[in-house]
Amino acid sequence: MRGADYDCIIIGGGPAGLTAGMYLSRARVHCLLLERTVCGGQILVSDWVENYPGFPEGVSGADLVYRMSKQAEKFGLPVENAEVESVDFSGPVKKLFCGKKTYTANSVIIATGASPRRLNVPGEQEYYGKGVSFCATCDAPFYRDKTVVAVGGGDTAVQESLFLTKFAKKVYLVHRRDKLRAARVLQERVFANERVEIVWDSVVTAVKGLFNVERVSVKNVKTGEEKDLPADGCFVWVGITPLTDFLKGAVDLDAGGAIAANQKMETSAPGVFVAGDARNTPLRQVATAAGDAAVAALGVERYLEGLEAGEKL
Ligand code: NAP
């Protein structure tokens, strides 16, 4: 159809991309999934997922994406390793530029997700990998019987702080307000955990040390008081940034860089859909990513049917 390599290309291999790929392959749409590293996305580094339906005991993030990959593979979803650096969505044939290679498709699902937001304070970049981390699953075992600082008040900060307590003897959870944003069930657990001390109304101003992290400077935003917390590590979980830079104006974004879409997951560019954390959405969960992807896949099918009907006229 219309001289493109594929009927649909899915960009990103997290839960949204894998689900879209599974739906489209099962519907026999000639599609391809492009993933720049390994399939899985952010959930790959999540220790435990306990709110994805069908797993009453919970499931590790790695196991969940392994199962999703297997299911997509079963229906024949092809996956290629490539990073989309820029796009041209101006015509009916969408172009995806990946280094020297250009892929073309009649439709696109953007499922690039998001990456951890940075604090942008002195020492954060310098000590990255020397005590500063964004991933408890990757680095928590290094902090057995040690003291760490965790930053943030959302689901990620609270859930991952609880995971840290399996190793660290003490976790300071530094939050900029006097109320956590995290789900109630997580709040109850963190309040009951004796290894976690919440440092309320405080922001991190610097990460310090000689060769590795030794102290984290915090400032109370109400009193102005500043102090150094002794810490061997500093885990930053202050939200996420949608991975949409490569789009450079090709679709409408909101002020935070998330892709604007309607309830059919249609973006401002015809034939271009979005699913998962890259979307402007009130909730970012594996379940919502999967739901978005199912809707986007249906939208792709309808869009392609429309193109085909137009060609026959
Ligand atoms: P989030 O919900 O956006 O929370 C970010 C937290 O960081 C907020 O508490 C925010 O404070 C704080 N923050 C933001 N910028 C800051 C800064 N510059 N300095 C200090 N603190 C800052 O992000 P998230 O926790 O990473 O979660 C992302 C999405 O994934 C959410 O939709 C979440 O529900 C979902 N998620 C779900 C689960 C689960 O269901 N088990 C687990 C993990 C993540 P304020 O509260 O003051 O804004």
Coordinates of C-alpha atoms and ligand atoms in Angstrom, one line a residue:
M1 CA 0.0 0.0 0.0
R2 CA 1.2 3.5 -0.9
G3 CA 4.9 2.6 -1.3
A4 CA 5.8 2.6 2.4
D5 CA 8.0 -0.1 3.9
Y6 CA 5.4 -0.9 6.6
D7 CA 1.7 -0.3 7.3
C8 CA 2.6 0.7 10.8
I9 CA 5.8 1.3 12.7
I10 CA 5.7 1.4 16.5
I11 CA 8.5 3.5 18.1
G12 CA 9.4 2.1 21.5
G13 CA 9.4 -1.4 23.1
G14 CA 8.0 -0.8 26.6
P15 CA 4.6 -2.1 27.7
A16 CA 2.7 0.3 25.4
G17 CA 4.8 -0.6 22.3
L18 CA 4.7 -4.3 23.0
T19 CA 1.0 -4.3 23.5
A20 CA 0.4 -2.3 20.3
G21 CA 2.7 -4.7 18.5
M22 CA 0.9 -7.7 19.8
Y23 CA -2.5 -6.3 18.7
L24 CA -1.3 -5.3 15.3
S25 CA 0.5 -8.5 14.6
R26 CA -2.5 -10.5 15.7
A27 CA -4.6 -8.4 13.3
R28 CA -2.1 -9.2 10.5
V29 CA -1.1 -5.6 10.0
H30 CA 2.4 -5.4 8.4
C31 CA 4.1 -3.7 11.2
L32 CA 7.6 -3.3 12.8
L33 CA 8.6 -2.2 16.3
L34 CA 11.8 -0.1 16.7
E35 CA 13.5 -0.1 20.0
R36 CA 16.8 1.8 20.7
T37 CA 18.1 -0.5 23.5
V38 CA 16.3 -3.5 24.8
C39 CA 12.5 -4.0 25.0
G40 CA 11.0 -3.3 28.4
G41 CA 11.1 0.4 29.1
Q42 CA 11.0 1.8 32.6
I43 CA 9.1 -1.1 34.1
L44 CA 12.1 -3.3 33.4
V45 CA 13.8 -1.8 36.4
S46 CA 10.8 -2.0 38.7
D47 CA 11.3 -4.5 41.4
W48 CA 7.7 -5.5 41.8
V49 CA 4.4 -4.7 40.1
E50 CA 1.4 -5.4 42.2
N51 CA -1.3 -3.6 40.4
Y52 CA -1.3 -5.1 37.0
P53 CA -4.4 -7.3 36.7
G54 CA -4.0 -11.0 36.5
F55 CA -1.0 -11.3 38.9
P56 CA -2.6 -11.6 42.4
E57 CA 0.9 -12.2 44.0
G58 CA 2.5 -9.4 41.9
V59 CA 5.2 -9.8 39.3
S60 CA 8.6 -8.4 38.7
G61 CA 8.8 -5.7 36.0
A62 CA 11.4 -7.8 34.1
D63 CA 9.1 -10.9 34.2
L64 CA 6.1 -8.9 33.1
V65 CA 7.8 -7.4 30.0
Y66 CA 9.3 -10.8 29.2
R67 CA 5.8 -12.2 29.1
M68 CA 4.6 -9.3 27.0
S69 CA 7.5 -9.8 24.5
K70 CA 6.8 -13.5 24.3
Q71 CA 3.1 -12.8 23.6
A72 CA 3.9 -10.3 20.8
E73 CA 6.5 -12.7 19.4
K74 CA 3.9 -15.4 19.3
F75 CA 1.9 -13.4 16.8
G76 CA 5.0 -12.6 14.7
L77 CA 5.9 -9.0 15.7
P78 CA 9.3 -8.1 14.2
V79 CA 11.5 -6.0 16.3
E80 CA 14.6 -4.0 15.1
N81 CA 17.2 -2.2 17.1
A82 CA 17.2 1.4 15.9
E83 CA 17.0 4.9 17.5
V84 CA 14.6 7.3 15.8
E85 CA 16.4 10.6 15.7
S86 CA 13.9 12.6 13.7
V87 CA 10.7 12.2 11.8
D88 CA 8.8 13.6 8.8
F89 CA 5.1 13.2 9.3
S90 CA 4.1 15.9 6.8
G91 CA 2.9 13.5 4.0
P92 CA 0.8 10.4 3.9
V93 CA 4.0 8.3 4.0
K94 CA 5.6 8.8 7.4
K95 CA 9.4 8.9 7.5
L96 CA 11.5 7.9 10.5
F97 CA 15.2 8.8 10.3
C98 CA 17.5 6.4 12.3
G99 CA 21.1 7.4 11.5
K100 CA 21.9 6.3 8.0
K101 CA 18.7 4.3 7.7
T102 CA 15.2 5.8 6.9
Y103 CA 12.1 3.7 7.6
T104 CA 8.8 4.5 6.0
A105 CA 5.3 3.6 7.2
N106 CA 1.7 4.5 6.4
S107 CA 1.0 5.0 10.1
V108 CA 3.0 5.3 13.3
I109 CA 2.4 4.6 17.0
I110 CA 4.7 6.6 19.3
A111 CA 5.4 4.6 22.5
T112 CA 8.7 6.1 23.5
G113 CA 7.7 6.5 27.2
A114 CA 9.6 8.7 29.5
S115 CA 12.9 9.0 31.4
P116 CA 13.6 9.9 35.0
R117 CA 13.6 13.7 35.7
R118 CA 16.8 15.1 37.1
L119 CA 17.2 17.4 40.1
N120 CA 19.8 19.5 38.4
V121 CA 21.7 20.3 41.6
P122 CA 25.5 20.4 42.0
G123 CA 26.9 16.9 42.4
E124 CA 24.0 15.0 40.8
Q125 CA 25.8 14.5 37.5
E126 CA 29.3 14.3 38.9
Y127 CA 28.3 11.4 41.3
Y128 CA 26.1 9.6 38.8
G129 CA 27.2 6.0 39.1
K130 CA 29.2 6.9 42.3
G131 CA 26.3 7.0 44.6
V132 CA 23.7 8.9 42.6
S133 CA 21.2 6.5 41.0
F134 CA 17.7 6.5 39.4
C135 CA 17.3 2.7 39.8
A136 CA 16.9 0.8 43.0
T137 CA 16.6 -2.6 41.3
C138 CA 20.0 -2.0 39.7
D139 CA 21.8 -0.4 42.7
A140 CA 20.1 -1.2 46.0
P141 CA 22.3 -4.3 46.8
F142 CA 25.3 -2.0 46.9
Y143 CA 23.8 -0.3 50.0
R144 CA 23.5 -3.2 52.4
D145 CA 23.6 -1.8 56.0
K146 CA 24.3 1.6 54.6
T147 CA 22.4 4.9 54.7
V148 CA 20.8 6.4 51.6
V149 CA 18.8 9.4 50.6
A150 CA 15.8 9.0 48.4
V151 CA 14.2 12.1 46.8
G152 CA 10.5 12.5 45.8
G153 CA 7.0 11.9 47.1
G154 CA 5.3 10.0 44.3
D155 CA 4.6 6.3 43.8
T156 CA 8.1 5.7 42.4
A157 CA 10.0 7.4 45.3
V158 CA 7.8 5.6 48.0
Q159 CA 7.7 2.2 46.4
E160 CA 11.5 2.2 45.6
S161 CA 12.3 3.5 49.1
L162 CA 10.5 0.5 50.5
F163 CA 12.6 -1.7 48.3
L164 CA 15.8 0.0 49.4
T165 CA 15.0 -0.9 53.1
K166 CA 15.6 -4.5 52.2
F167 CA 19.2 -3.6 52.0
A168 CA 19.9 -0.2 53.5
K169 CA 19.8 0.2 57.3
K170 CA 18.4 3.7 56.9
V171 CA 16.6 5.6 54.2
Y172 CA 16.0 9.3 54.4
L173 CA 13.0 10.1 52.1
V174 CA 13.3 13.8 51.2
H175 CA 10.1 15.4 50.0
R176 CA 9.4 19.0 49.1
R177 CA 6.0 19.1 50.7
D178 CA 4.3 17.9 53.9
K179 CA 2.1 15.3 52.1
L180 CA 3.1 12.5 49.9
R181 CA 1.7 12.2 46.4
A182 CA 2.0 8.4 46.4
A183 CA -1.0 6.0 46.6
R184 CA -2.4 5.5 50.1
V185 CA -1.4 1.9 50.3
L186 CA 2.2 2.8 49.7
Q187 CA 2.0 5.7 52.2
E188 CA 0.7 3.3 54.9
R189 CA 3.7 1.0 54.3
V190 CA 6.3 3.7 54.3
F191 CA 4.9 5.3 57.5
A192 CA 5.0 1.9 59.2
N193 CA 8.6 1.2 58.1
E194 CA 11.1 1.9 60.8
R195 CA 14.0 2.2 58.5
V196 CA 12.5 5.2 56.6
E197 CA 12.7 8.7 58.0
I198 CA 10.8 11.2 56.0
V199 CA 12.4 14.6 55.7
W200 CA 9.4 16.8 55.0
D201 CA 9.2 20.2 53.3
S202 CA 12.7 19.8 52.1
V203 CA 14.6 19.9 48.8
V204 CA 18.1 18.6 47.9
T205 CA 20.5 21.4 47.2
A206 CA 23.7 19.5 46.5
V207 CA 25.2 16.0 46.6
K208 CA 28.7 16.0 48.1
G209 CA 31.6 13.7 48.7
L210 CA 35.2 13.0 47.9
F211 CA 35.2 10.1 45.4
N212 CA 31.7 8.8 46.1
V213 CA 28.6 10.3 47.7
E214 CA 29.1 11.0 51.4
R215 CA 26.5 13.7 52.2
V216 CA 23.4 15.1 50.7
S217 CA 22.6 18.8 51.5
V218 CA 19.0 19.6 52.1
K219 CA 17.1 22.8 52.7
N220 CA 13.8 23.1 54.6
V221 CA 11.6 25.3 52.3
K222 CA 9.5 26.5 55.2
T223 CA 12.2 27.5 57.7
G224 CA 15.1 28.0 55.3
E225 CA 17.2 25.7 57.6
E226 CA 20.0 23.9 55.8
K227 CA 21.7 20.6 56.8
D228 CA 23.8 17.8 55.5
L229 CA 22.4 14.2 55.7
P230 CA 25.1 11.6 55.9
A231 CA 24.5 9.2 53.0
D232 CA 26.3 6.7 51.0
G233 CA 23.9 7.0 48.1
C234 CA 21.3 9.3 46.7
F235 CA 18.3 7.9 44.7
V236 CA 16.4 10.5 42.7
W237 CA 12.7 9.8 41.8
V238 CA 11.2 13.2 41.2
G239 CA 9.0 12.3 38.2
I240 CA 9.5 11.7 34.6
T241 CA 10.2 13.6 31.3
P242 CA 8.4 12.3 28.2
L243 CA 10.8 11.1 25.5
T244 CA 9.6 13.3 22.7
D245 CA 12.6 15.5 21.7
F246 CA 13.0 13.7 18.4
L247 CA 9.6 14.8 17.2
K248 CA 10.7 18.4 16.9
G249 CA 7.3 19.9 16.2
A250 CA 6.0 17.0 14.1
V251 CA 3.0 16.5 16.5
D252 CA 1.6 18.8 19.2
L253 CA 3.0 18.5 22.7
D254 CA 1.8 20.0 26.0
A255 CA 4.0 22.3 28.1
G256 CA 5.7 19.4 29.8
G257 CA 6.7 17.8 26.5
A258 CA 4.0 15.1 26.5
I259 CA 2.1 14.3 23.3
A260 CA -1.4 15.7 23.0
A261 CA -3.9 13.2 21.8
N262 CA -7.7 12.6 21.7
Q263 CA -9.4 9.6 23.3
K264 CA -8.7 7.6 20.1
M265 CA -5.0 8.2 20.8
E266 CA -4.8 10.3 17.6
T267 CA -2.1 13.0 17.6
S268 CA -2.2 16.2 15.6
A269 CA -0.6 14.4 12.7
P270 CA -3.0 12.2 10.7
G271 CA -2.0 8.5 10.9
V272 CA 0.2 9.1 13.9
F273 CA -1.0 7.7 17.2
V274 CA 0.5 7.7 20.7
A275 CA 0.3 5.2 23.7
G276 CA 1.8 5.1 27.2
D277 CA 3.9 7.5 29.2
A278 CA 4.8 9.8 26.3
R279 CA 1.2 10.8 26.1
N280 CA -0.4 13.7 28.0
T281 CA -2.3 11.5 30.4
P282 CA -3.5 11.8 34.1
L283 CA -2.2 8.3 34.9
R284 CA 1.0 6.5 34.0
Q285 CA 0.7 2.8 34.8
V286 CA 1.4 -0.4 32.9
A287 CA -2.3 -1.0 32.8
T288 CA -3.0 2.4 31.2
A289 CA -0.1 2.0 28.8
A290 CA -1.6 -1.4 27.6
G291 CA -5.1 0.2 27.4
D292 CA -3.7 3.2 25.3
A293 CA -2.0 0.7 23.0
A294 CA -5.1 -1.3 22.4
V295 CA -7.0 1.8 21.4
A296 CA -4.1 3.1 19.3
A297 CA -3.8 -0.2 17.4
L298 CA -7.6 -0.1 16.7
G299 CA -7.1 3.5 15.4
V300 CA -4.3 2.3 13.1
E301 CA -6.4 -0.5 11.7
R302 CA -9.3 2.0 11.0
Y303 CA -6.9 4.5 9.5
L304 CA -5.4 1.9 7.2
E305 CA -8.8 0.8 6.1
G306 CA -9.6 4.4 5.3
L307 CA -6.5 4.7 3.2
E308 CA -7.3 1.5 1.4
A309 CA -10.9 2.5 0.7
G310 CA -9.6 5.8 -0.6
E311 CA -7.2 4.1 -3.0
K312 CA -10.0 1.9 -4.4
L313 CA -12.2 5.0 -5.2
Ligands
NAP1 P1 5.2 11.7 40.1 O1 4.0 11.0 40.4 O2 5.2 12.8 39.1 O3 5.9 12.3 41.4 C1 7.0 13.0 41.4 C2 7.4 13.4 42.8 O4 8.6 14.1 42.8 C3 6.3 14.3 43.4 O5 6.1 13.9 44.8 C4 6.9 15.7 43.3 O6 6.5 16.5 44.4 C5 8.4 15.4 43.4 N1 9.2 16.4 42.6 C6 9.0 16.8 41.4 N2 10.0 17.6 41.0 C7 10.8 17.8 42.1 C8 11.9 18.5 42.3 N3 12.5 19.3 41.4 N4 12.5 18.4 43.5 C9 11.9 17.7 44.5 N5 10.8 16.9 44.3 C10 10.2 17.0 43.1 O7 6.4 10.7 39.5 P2 6.7 9.2 39.8 O8 6.5 8.9 41.2 O9 8.0 8.9 39.1 O10 5.5 8.4 39.0 C11 5.4 8.6 37.6 C12 4.1 7.9 37.1 O11 4.3 6.5 37.3 C13 2.9 8.3 38.0 O12 1.8 8.3 37.2 C14 2.8 7.1 39.0 O13 1.5 6.9 39.5 C15 3.3 6.0 38.1 N6 3.8 4.9 39.0 C16 3.0 4.0 39.5 C17 3.4 3.0 40.3 C18 2.5 2.0 40.9 O14 1.3 2.0 40.5 N7 2.9 1.1 41.8 C19 4.8 2.9 40.7 C20 5.6 3.9 40.1 C21 5.2 4.9 39.3 P3 5.0 17.1 44.5 O15 4.3 15.9 45.1 O16 5.2 18.2 45.5 O17 4.6 17.5 43.2

